[in-house]
PDB file of C-alpha atoms in Angstrom:
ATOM      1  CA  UNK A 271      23.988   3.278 -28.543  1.00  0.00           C
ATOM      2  CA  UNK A 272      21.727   1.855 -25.683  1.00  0.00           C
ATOM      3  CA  UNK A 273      21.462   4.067 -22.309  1.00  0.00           C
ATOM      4  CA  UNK A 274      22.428   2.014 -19.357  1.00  0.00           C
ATOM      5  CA  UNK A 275      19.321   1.705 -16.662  1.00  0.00           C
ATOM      6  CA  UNK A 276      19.331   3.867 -13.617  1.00  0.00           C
ATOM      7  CA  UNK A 277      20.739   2.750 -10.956  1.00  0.00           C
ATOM      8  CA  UNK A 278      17.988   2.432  -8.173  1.00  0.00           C
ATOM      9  CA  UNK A 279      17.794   2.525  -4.347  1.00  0.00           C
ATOM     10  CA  UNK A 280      15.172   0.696  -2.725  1.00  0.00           C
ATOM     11  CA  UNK A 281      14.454   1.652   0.917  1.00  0.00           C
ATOM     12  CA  UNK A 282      11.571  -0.775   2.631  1.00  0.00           C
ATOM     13  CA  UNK A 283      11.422  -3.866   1.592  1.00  0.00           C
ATOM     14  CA  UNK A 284       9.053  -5.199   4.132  1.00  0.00           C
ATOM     15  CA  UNK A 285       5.613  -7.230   2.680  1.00  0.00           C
ATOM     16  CA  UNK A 286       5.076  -4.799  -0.125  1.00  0.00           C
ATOM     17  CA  UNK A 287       8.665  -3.410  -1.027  1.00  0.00           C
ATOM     18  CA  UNK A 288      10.649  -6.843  -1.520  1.00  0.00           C
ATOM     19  CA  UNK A 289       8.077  -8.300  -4.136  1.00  0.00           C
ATOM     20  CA  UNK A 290       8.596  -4.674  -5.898  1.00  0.00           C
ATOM     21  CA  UNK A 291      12.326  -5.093  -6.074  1.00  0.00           C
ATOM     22  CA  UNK A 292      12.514  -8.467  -7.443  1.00  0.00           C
ATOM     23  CA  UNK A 293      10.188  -6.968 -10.391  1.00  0.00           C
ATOM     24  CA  UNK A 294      12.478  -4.034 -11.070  1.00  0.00           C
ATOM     25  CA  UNK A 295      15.580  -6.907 -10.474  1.00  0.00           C
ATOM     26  CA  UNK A 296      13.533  -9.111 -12.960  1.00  0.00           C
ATOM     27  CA  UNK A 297      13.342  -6.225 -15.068  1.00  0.00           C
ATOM     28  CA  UNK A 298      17.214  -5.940 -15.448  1.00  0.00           C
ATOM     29  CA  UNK A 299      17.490  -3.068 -13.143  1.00  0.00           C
ATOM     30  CA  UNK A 300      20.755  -2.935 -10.826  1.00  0.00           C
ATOM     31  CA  UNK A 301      19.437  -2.242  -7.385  1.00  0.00           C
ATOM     32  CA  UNK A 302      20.466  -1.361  -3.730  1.00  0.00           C
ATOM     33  CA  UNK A 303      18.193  -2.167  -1.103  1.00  0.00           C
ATOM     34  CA  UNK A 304      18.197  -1.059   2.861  1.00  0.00           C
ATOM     35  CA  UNK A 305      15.710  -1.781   5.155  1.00  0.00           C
ATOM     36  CA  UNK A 306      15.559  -1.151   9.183  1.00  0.00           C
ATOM     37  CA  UNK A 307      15.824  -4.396   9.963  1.00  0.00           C
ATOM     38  CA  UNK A 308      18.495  -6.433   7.870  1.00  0.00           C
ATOM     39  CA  UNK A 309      17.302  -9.419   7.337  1.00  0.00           C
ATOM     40  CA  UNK A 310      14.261  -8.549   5.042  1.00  0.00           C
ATOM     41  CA  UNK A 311      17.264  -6.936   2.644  1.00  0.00           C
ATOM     42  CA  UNK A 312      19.396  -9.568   3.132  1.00  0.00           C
ATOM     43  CA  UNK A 313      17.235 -12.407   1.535  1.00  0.00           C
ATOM     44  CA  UNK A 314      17.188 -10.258  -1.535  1.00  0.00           C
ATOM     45  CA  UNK A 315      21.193 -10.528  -2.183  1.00  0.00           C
ATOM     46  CA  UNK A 316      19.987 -13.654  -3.444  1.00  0.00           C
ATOM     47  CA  UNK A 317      18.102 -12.520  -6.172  1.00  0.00           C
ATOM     48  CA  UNK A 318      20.950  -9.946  -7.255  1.00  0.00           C
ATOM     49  CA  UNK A 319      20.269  -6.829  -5.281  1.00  0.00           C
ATOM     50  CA  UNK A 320      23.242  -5.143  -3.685  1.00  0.00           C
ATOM     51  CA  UNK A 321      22.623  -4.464   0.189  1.00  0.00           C
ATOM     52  CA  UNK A 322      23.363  -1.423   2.081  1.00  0.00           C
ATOM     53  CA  UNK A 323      24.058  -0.434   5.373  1.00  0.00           C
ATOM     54  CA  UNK A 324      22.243   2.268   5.842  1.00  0.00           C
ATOM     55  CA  UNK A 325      19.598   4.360   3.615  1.00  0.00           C
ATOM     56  CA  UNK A 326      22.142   7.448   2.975  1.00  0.00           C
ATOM     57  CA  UNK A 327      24.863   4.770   1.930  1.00  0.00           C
ATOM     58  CA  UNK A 328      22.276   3.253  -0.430  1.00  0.00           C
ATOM     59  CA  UNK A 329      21.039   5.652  -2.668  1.00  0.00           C
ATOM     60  CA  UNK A 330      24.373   7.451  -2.324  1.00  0.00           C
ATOM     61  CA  UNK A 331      24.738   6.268  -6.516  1.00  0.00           C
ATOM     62  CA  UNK A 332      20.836   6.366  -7.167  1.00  0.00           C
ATOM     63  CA  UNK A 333      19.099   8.008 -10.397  1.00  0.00           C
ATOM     64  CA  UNK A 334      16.382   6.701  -8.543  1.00  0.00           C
ATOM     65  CA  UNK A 335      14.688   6.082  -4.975  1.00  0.00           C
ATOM     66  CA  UNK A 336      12.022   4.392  -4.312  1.00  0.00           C
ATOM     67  CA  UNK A 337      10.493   4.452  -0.377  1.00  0.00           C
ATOM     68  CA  UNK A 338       8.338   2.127   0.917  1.00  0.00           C
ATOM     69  CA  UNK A 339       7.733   2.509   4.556  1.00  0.00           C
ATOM     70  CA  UNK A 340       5.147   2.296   6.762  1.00  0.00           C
ATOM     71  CA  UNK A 341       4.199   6.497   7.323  1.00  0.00           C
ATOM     72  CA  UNK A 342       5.023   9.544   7.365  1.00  0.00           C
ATOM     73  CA  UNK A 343       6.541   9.782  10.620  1.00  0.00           C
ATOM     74  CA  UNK A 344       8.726   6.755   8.881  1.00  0.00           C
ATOM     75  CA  UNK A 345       9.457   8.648   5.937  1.00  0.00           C
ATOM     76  CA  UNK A 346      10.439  11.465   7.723  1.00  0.00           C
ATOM     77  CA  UNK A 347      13.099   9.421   9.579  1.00  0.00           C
ATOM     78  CA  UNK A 348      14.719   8.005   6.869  1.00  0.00           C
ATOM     79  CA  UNK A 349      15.169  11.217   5.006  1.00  0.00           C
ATOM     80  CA  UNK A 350      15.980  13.982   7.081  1.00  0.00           C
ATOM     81  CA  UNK A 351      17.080  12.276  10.539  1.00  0.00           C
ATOM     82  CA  UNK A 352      18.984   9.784   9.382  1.00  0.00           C
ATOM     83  CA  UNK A 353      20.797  12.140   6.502  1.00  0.00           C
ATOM     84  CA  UNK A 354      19.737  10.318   3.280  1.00  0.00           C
ATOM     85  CA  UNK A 355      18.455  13.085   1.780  1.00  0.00           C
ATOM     86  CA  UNK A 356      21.435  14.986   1.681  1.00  0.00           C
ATOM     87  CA  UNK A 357      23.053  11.783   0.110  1.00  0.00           C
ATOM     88  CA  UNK A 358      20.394  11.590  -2.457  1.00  0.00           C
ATOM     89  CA  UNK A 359      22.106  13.032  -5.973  1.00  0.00           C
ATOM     90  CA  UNK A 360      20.721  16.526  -7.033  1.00  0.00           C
ATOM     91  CA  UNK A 361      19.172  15.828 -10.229  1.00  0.00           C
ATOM     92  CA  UNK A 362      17.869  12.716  -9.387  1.00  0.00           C
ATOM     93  CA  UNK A 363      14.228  11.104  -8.203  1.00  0.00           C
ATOM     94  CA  UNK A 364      12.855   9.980  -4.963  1.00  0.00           C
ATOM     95  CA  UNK A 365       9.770   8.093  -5.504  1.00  0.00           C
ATOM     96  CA  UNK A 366       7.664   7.284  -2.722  1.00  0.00           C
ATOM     97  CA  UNK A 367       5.567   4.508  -3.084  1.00  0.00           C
ATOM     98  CA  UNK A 368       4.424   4.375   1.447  1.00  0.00           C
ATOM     99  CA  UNK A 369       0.870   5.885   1.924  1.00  0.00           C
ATOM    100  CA  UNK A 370       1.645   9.083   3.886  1.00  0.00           C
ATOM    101  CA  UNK A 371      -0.665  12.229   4.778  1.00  0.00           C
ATOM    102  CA  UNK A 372      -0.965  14.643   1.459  1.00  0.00           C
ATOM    103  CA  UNK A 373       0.340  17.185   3.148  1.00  0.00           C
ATOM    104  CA  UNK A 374       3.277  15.849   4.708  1.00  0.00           C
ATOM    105  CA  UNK A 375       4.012  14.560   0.774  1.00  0.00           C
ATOM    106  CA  UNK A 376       4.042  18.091  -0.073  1.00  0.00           C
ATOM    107  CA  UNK A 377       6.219  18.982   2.160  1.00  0.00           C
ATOM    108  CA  UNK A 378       8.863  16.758   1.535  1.00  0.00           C
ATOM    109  CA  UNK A 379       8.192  17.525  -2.183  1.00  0.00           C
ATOM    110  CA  UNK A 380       9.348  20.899  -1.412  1.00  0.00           C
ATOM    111  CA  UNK A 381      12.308  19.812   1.096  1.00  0.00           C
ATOM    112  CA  UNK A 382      14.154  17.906  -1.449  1.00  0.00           C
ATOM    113  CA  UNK A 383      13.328  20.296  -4.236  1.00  0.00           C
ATOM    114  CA  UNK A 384      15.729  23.061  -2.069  1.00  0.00           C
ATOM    115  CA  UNK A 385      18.130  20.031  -2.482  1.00  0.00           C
ATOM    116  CA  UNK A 386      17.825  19.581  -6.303  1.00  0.00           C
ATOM    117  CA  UNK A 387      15.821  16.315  -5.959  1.00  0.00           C
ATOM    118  CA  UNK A 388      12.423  15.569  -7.085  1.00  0.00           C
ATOM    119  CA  UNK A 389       9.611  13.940  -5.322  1.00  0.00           C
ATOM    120  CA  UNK A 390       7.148  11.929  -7.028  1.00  0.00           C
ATOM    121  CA  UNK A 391       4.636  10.742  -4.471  1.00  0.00           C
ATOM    122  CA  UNK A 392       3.437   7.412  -5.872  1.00  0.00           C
ATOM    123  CA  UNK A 393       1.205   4.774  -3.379  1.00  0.00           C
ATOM    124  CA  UNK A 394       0.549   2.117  -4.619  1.00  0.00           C
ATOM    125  CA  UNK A 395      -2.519  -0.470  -4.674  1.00  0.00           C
ATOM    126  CA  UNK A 396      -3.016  -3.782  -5.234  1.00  0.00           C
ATOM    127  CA  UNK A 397      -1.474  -5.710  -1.806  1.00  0.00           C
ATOM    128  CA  UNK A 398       0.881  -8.478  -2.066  1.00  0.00           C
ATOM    129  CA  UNK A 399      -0.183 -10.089  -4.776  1.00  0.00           C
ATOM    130  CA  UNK A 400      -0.203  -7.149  -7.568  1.00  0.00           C
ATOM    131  CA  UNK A 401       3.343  -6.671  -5.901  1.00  0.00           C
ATOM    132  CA  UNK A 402       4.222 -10.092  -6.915  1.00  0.00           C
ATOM    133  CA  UNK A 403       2.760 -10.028  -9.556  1.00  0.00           C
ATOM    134  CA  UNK A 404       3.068  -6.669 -11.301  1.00  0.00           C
ATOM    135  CA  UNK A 405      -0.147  -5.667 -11.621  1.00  0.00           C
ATOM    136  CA  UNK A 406       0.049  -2.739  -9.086  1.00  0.00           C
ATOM    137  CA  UNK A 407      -2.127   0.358  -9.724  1.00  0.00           C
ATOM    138  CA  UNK A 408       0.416   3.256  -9.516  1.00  0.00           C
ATOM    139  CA  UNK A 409      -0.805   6.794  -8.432  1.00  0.00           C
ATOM    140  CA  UNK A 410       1.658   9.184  -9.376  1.00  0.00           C
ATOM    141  CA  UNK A 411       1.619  13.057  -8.065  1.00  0.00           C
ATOM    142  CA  UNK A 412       4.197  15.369  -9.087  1.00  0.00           C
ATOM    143  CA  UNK A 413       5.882  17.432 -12.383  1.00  0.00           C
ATOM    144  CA  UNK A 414       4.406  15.905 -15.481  1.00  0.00           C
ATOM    145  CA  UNK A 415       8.352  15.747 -17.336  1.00  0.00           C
ATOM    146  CA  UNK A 416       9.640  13.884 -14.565  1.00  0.00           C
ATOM    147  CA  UNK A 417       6.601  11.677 -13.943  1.00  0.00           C
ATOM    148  CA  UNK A 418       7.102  10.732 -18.053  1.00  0.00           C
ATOM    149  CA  UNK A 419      10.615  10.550 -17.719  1.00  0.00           C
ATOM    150  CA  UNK A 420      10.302   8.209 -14.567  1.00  0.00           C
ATOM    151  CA  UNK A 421       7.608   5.880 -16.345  1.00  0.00           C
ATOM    152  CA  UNK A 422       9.262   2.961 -18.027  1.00  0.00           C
ATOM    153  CA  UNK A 423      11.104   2.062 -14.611  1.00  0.00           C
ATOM    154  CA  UNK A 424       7.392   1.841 -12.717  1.00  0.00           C
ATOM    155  CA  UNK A 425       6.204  -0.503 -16.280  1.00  0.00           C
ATOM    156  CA  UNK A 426       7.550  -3.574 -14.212  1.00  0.00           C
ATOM    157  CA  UNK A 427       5.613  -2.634 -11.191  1.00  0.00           C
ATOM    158  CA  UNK A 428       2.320  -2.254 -12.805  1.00  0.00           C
ATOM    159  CA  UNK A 429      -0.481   0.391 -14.229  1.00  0.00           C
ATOM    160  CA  UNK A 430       1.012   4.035 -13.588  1.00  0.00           C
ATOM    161  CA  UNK A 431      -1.626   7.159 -13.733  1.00  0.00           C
ATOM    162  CA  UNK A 432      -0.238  10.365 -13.209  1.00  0.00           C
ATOM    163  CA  UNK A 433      -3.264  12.042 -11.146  1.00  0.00           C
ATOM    164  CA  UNK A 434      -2.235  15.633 -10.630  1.00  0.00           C
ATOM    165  CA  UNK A 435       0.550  17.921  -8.703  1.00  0.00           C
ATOM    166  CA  UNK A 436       2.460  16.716  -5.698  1.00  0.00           C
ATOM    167  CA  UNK A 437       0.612  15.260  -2.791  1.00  0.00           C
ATOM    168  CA  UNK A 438      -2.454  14.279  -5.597  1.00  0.00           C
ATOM    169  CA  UNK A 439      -1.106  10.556  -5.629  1.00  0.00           C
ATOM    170  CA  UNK A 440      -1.849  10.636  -1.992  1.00  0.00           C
ATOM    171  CA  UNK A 441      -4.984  11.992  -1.807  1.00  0.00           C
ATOM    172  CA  UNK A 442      -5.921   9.523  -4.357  1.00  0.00           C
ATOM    173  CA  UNK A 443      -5.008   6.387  -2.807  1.00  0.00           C
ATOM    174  CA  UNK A 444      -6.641   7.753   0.354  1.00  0.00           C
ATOM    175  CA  UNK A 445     -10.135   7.289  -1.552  1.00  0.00           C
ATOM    176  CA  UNK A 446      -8.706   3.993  -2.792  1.00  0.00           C
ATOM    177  CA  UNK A 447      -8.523   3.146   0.760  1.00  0.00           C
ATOM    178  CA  UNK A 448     -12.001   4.377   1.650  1.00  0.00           C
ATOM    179  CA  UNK A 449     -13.322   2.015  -1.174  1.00  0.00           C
ATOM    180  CA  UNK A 450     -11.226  -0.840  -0.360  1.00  0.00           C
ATOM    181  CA  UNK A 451     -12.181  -0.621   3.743  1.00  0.00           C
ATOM    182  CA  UNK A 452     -16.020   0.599   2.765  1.00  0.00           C
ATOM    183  CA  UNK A 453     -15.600  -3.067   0.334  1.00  0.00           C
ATOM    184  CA  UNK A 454     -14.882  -5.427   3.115  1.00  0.00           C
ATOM    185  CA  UNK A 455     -17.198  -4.101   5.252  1.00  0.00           C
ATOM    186  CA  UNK A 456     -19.760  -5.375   2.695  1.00  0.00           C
ATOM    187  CA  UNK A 457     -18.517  -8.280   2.111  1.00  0.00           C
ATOM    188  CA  UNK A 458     -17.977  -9.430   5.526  1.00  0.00           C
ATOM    189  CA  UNK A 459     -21.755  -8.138   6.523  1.00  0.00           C
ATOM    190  CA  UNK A 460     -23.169  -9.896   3.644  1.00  0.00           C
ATOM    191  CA  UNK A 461     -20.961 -13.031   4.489  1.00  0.00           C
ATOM    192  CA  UNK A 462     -22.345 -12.862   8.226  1.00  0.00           C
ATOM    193  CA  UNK A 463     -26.055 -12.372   6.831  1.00  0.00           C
ATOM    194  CA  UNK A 464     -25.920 -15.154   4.511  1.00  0.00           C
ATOM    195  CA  UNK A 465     -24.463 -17.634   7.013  1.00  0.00           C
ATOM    196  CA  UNK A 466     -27.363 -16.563   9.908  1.00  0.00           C
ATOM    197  CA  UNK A 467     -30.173 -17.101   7.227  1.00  0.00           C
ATOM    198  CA  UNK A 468     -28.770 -20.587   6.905  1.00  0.00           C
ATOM    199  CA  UNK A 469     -27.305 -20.516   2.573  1.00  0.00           C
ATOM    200  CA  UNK A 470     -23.625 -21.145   2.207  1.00  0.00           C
ATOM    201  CA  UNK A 471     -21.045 -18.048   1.961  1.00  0.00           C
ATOM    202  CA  UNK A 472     -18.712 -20.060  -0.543  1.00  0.00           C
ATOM    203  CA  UNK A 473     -21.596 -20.797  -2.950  1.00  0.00           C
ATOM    204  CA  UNK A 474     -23.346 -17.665  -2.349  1.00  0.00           C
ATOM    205  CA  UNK A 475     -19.913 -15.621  -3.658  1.00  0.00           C
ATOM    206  CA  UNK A 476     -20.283 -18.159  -6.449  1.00  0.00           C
ATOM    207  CA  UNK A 477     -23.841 -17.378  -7.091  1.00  0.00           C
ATOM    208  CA  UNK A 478     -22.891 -13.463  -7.193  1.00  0.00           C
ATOM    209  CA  UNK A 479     -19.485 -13.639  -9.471  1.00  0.00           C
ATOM    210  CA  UNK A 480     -19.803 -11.371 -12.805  1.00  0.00           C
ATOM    211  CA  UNK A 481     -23.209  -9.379 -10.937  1.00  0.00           C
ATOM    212  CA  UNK A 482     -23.248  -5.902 -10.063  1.00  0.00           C
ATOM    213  CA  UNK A 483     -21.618  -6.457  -6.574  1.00  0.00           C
ATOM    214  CA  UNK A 484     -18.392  -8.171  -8.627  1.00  0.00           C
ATOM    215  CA  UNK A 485     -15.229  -7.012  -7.362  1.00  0.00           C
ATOM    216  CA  UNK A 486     -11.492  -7.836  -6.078  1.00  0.00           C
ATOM    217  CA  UNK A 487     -12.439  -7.550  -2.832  1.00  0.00           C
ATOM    218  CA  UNK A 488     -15.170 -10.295  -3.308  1.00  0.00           C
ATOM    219  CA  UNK A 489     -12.625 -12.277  -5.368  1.00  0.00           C
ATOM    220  CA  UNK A 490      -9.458 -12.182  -3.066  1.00  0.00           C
ATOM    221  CA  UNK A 491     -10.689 -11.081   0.010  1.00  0.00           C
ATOM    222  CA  UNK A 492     -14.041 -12.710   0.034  1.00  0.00           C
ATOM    223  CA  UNK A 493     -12.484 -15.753  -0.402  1.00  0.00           C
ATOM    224  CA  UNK A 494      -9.934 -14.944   2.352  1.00  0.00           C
ATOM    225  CA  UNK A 495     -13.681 -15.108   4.302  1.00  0.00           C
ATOM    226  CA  UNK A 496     -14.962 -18.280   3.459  1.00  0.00           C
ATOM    227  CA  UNK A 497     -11.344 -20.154   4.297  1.00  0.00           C
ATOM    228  CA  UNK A 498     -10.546 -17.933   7.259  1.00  0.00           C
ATOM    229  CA  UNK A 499      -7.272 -17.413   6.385  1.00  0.00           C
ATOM    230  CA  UNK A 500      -6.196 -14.220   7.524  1.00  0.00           C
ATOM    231  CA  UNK A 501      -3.029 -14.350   7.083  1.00  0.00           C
ATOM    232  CA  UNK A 502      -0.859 -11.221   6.515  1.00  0.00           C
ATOM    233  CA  UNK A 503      -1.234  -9.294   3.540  1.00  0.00           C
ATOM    234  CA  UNK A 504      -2.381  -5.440   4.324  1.00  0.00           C
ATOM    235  CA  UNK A 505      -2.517  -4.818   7.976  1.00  0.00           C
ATOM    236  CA  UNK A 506      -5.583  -3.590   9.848  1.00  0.00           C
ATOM    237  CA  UNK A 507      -3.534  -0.942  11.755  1.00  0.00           C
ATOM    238  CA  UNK A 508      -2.501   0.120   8.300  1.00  0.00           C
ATOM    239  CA  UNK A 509      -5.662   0.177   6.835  1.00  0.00           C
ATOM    240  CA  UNK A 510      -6.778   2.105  10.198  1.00  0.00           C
ATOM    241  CA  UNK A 511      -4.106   4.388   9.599  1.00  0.00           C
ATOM    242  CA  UNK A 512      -5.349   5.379   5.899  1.00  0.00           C
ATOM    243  CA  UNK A 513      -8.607   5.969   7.364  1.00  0.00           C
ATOM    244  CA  UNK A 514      -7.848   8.489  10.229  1.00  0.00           C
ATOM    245  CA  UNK A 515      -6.107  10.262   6.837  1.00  0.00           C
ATOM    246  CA  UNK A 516      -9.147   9.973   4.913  1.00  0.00           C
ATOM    247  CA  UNK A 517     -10.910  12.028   8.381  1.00  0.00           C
ATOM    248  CA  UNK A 518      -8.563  14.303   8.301  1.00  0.00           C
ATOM    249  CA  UNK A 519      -8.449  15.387   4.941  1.00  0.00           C
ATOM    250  CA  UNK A 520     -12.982  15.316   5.334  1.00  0.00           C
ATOM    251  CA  UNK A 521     -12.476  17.862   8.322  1.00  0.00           C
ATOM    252  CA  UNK A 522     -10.588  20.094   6.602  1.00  0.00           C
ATOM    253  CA  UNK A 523     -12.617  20.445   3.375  1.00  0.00           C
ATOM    254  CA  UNK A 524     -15.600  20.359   5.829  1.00  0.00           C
ATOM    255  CA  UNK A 525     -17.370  16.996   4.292  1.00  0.00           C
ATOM    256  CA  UNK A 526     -19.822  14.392   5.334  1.00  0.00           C
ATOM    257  CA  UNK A 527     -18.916  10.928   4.667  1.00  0.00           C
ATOM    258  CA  UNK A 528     -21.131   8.709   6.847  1.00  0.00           C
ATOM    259  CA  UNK A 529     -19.718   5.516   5.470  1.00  0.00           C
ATOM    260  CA  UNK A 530     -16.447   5.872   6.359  1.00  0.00           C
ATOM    261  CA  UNK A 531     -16.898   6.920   9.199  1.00  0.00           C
ATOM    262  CA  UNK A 532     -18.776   3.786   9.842  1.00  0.00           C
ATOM    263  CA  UNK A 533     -15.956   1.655   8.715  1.00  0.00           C
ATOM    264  CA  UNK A 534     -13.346   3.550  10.233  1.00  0.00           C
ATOM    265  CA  UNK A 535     -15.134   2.917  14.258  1.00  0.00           C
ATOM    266  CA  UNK A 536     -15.410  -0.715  12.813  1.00  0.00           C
ATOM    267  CA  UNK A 537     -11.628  -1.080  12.307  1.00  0.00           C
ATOM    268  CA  UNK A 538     -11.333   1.424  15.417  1.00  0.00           C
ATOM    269  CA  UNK A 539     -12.870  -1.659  17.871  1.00  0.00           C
ATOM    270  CA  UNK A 540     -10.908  -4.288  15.750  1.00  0.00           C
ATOM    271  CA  UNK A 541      -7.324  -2.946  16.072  1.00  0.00           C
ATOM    272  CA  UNK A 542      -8.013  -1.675  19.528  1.00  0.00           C
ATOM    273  CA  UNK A 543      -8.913  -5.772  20.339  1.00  0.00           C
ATOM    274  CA  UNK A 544      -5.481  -6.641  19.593  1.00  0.00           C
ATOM    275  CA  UNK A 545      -5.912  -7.237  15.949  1.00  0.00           C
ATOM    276  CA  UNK A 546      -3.281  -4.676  14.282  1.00  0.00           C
ATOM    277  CA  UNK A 547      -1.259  -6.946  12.384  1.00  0.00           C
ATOM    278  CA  UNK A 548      -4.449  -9.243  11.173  1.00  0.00           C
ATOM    279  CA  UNK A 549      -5.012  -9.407   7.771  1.00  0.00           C
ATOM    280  CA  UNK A 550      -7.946  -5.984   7.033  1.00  0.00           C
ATOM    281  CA  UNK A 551     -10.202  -8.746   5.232  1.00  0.00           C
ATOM    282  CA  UNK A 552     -10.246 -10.017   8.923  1.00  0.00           C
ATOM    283  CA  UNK A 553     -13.110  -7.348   9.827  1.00  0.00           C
ATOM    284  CA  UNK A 554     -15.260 -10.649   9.731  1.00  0.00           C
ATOM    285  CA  UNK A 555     -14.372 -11.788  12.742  1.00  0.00           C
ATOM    286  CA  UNK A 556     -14.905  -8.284  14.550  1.00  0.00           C
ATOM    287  CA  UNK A 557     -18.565  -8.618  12.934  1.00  0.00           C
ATOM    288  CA  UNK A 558     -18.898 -11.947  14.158  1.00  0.00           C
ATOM    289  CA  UNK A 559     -17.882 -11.053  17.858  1.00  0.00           C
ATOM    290  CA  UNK A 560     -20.437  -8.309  17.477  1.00  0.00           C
ATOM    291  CA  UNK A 561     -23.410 -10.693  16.421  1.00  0.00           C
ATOM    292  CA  UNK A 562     -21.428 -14.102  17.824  1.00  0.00           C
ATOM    293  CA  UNK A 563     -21.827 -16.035  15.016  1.00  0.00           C
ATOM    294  CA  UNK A 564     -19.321 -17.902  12.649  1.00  0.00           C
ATOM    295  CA  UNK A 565     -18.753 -18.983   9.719  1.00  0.00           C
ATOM    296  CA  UNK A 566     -17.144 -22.180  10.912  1.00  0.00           C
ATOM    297  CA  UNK A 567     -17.923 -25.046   8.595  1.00  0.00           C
ATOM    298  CA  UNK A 568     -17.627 -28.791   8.216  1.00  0.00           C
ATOM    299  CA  UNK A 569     -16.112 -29.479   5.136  1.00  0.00           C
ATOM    300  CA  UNK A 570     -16.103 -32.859   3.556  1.00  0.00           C
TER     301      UNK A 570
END
């Protein structure tokens, strides 16, 4: 006899969070959504998600919970101010997919586990477009059984990799971040350097596809670059955000790392200027204020 799917509870469903539920939806999976404000839930009644009025009422049936919000502090809300995780079902699994602190993982991992409820934190990367279209790198921290157990419902979502005990996902995308904010950087420098010595960025990315300095970044976001379109995909305040973690977990393990911190004043500057909620492959433009070039081109 076939086991029904879990019934899941989707809380965010902001840029990242609604493309996730119409994959698990797609996937045949009966889900609840809630998000703080409505209307982002709303539009996915249409797709056959059930909408909720508030986060405790939504995963008051859940096997499973996914979060998606923008931080800790967020996460924190949800959960214990707002009372959802004394709705949640003992026996069942929160998964949170929002990039929060490694420590403050942990210690919701142990807050739910006095309430019978596992945590598996599991960030996510990939942006908008391995949301859409499945192909999200999942890093999963927590018990290995559950993490197992858990694994077919993240299969529509994308690549799971079960990196160590809870708070481990976190620390791992953390680094993920460093690479992908170190990785613009580049790209944007080297797309300011090619312009000023007078060769063109769009073939030059051509000229370097399938080399050594190959790489999503230079596929997606590099061509972000060349057609200035910055439009809204991860947020600079949000990259910002994962850096100041990435400091914080340096300081206390007492490390050096130069580049980031390079990258981290660059982003510092940019989202100080106004430009939180710009697209993170828009670092360009804070390297072209600083050298007052652009990449402006006539295009036939």
């Amino acid at each position: 006899m076939t086991q029904p799917l879990p019934n899941i509870a989707f809380l965010g469903t902001g840029l990242m969070g609604a493309p996730m539920v119409r994959r698990l939806l797609g996937a045949g999976y009966p889900v609840t959504v809630w998000n703080r404000a409505a209307e982002k839930a709303r539009a996915l009644v249409a797709a056959g998600a059930e909408q909720a009025g508030s986060p405790a009422e939504a995963v008051a049936k859940a096997d499973i919970t996914f979060t998606m919000l923008s931080d800790g502090a967020a996460v924190a809300d949800v959960l214990f101010a707002q009372g959802t995780a004394e709705a949640l079902r003992p026996g069942s699994v929160l998964i949170d997919t929002s990039s929060i602190a490694p420590d403050v993982a942990r210690d919701h991992a142990a807050r739910l586990e006095e309430l019978g409820v596992t945590q598996i934190d599991c960030p996510v990367s990939g942006g908008t477009a391995g949301a859409e279209s499945g192909t999200l790198a999942l890093m999963a921290g927590g018990p290995k059984e559950t993490i197992a157990r858990i694994a077919p419902v993240l299969e529509p979502l994308g690549r799971m990799t079960h990196v160590g005990p809870a708070g481990a996902g976190q620390v791992c995308k953390l680094a993920n971040q460093q690479i992908v904010a170190i990785t613009i950087g580049a790209v944007a420098e080297a797309m300011v350097l090619v312009r000023a010595g007078g060769a063109d960025p769009a073939r030059f990315r051509d000229a370097i596809r399938g080399g050594f300095a190959e790489s999503r970044i230079l596929e997606l976001h590099g061509a972000r670059m060349i057609a200035r379109d910055f439009t809204l995909g991860g947020p600079s305040r949000l990259q910002l955000k994962d850096l100041r973690g990435v400091e914080t977990l340096a300081n206390a393990n007492h490390l050096e790392l130069p580049l980031t911190d390079t990258v981290r004043a660059a982003y510092e500057a940019f989202v100080a200027a106004g430009n939180g909620d710009v697209d993170h492959s828009g670092l360009l433009l804070h390297l072209e204020t600083l050298n007052s070039v652009s990449l402006l081109e006539e295009r036939s």
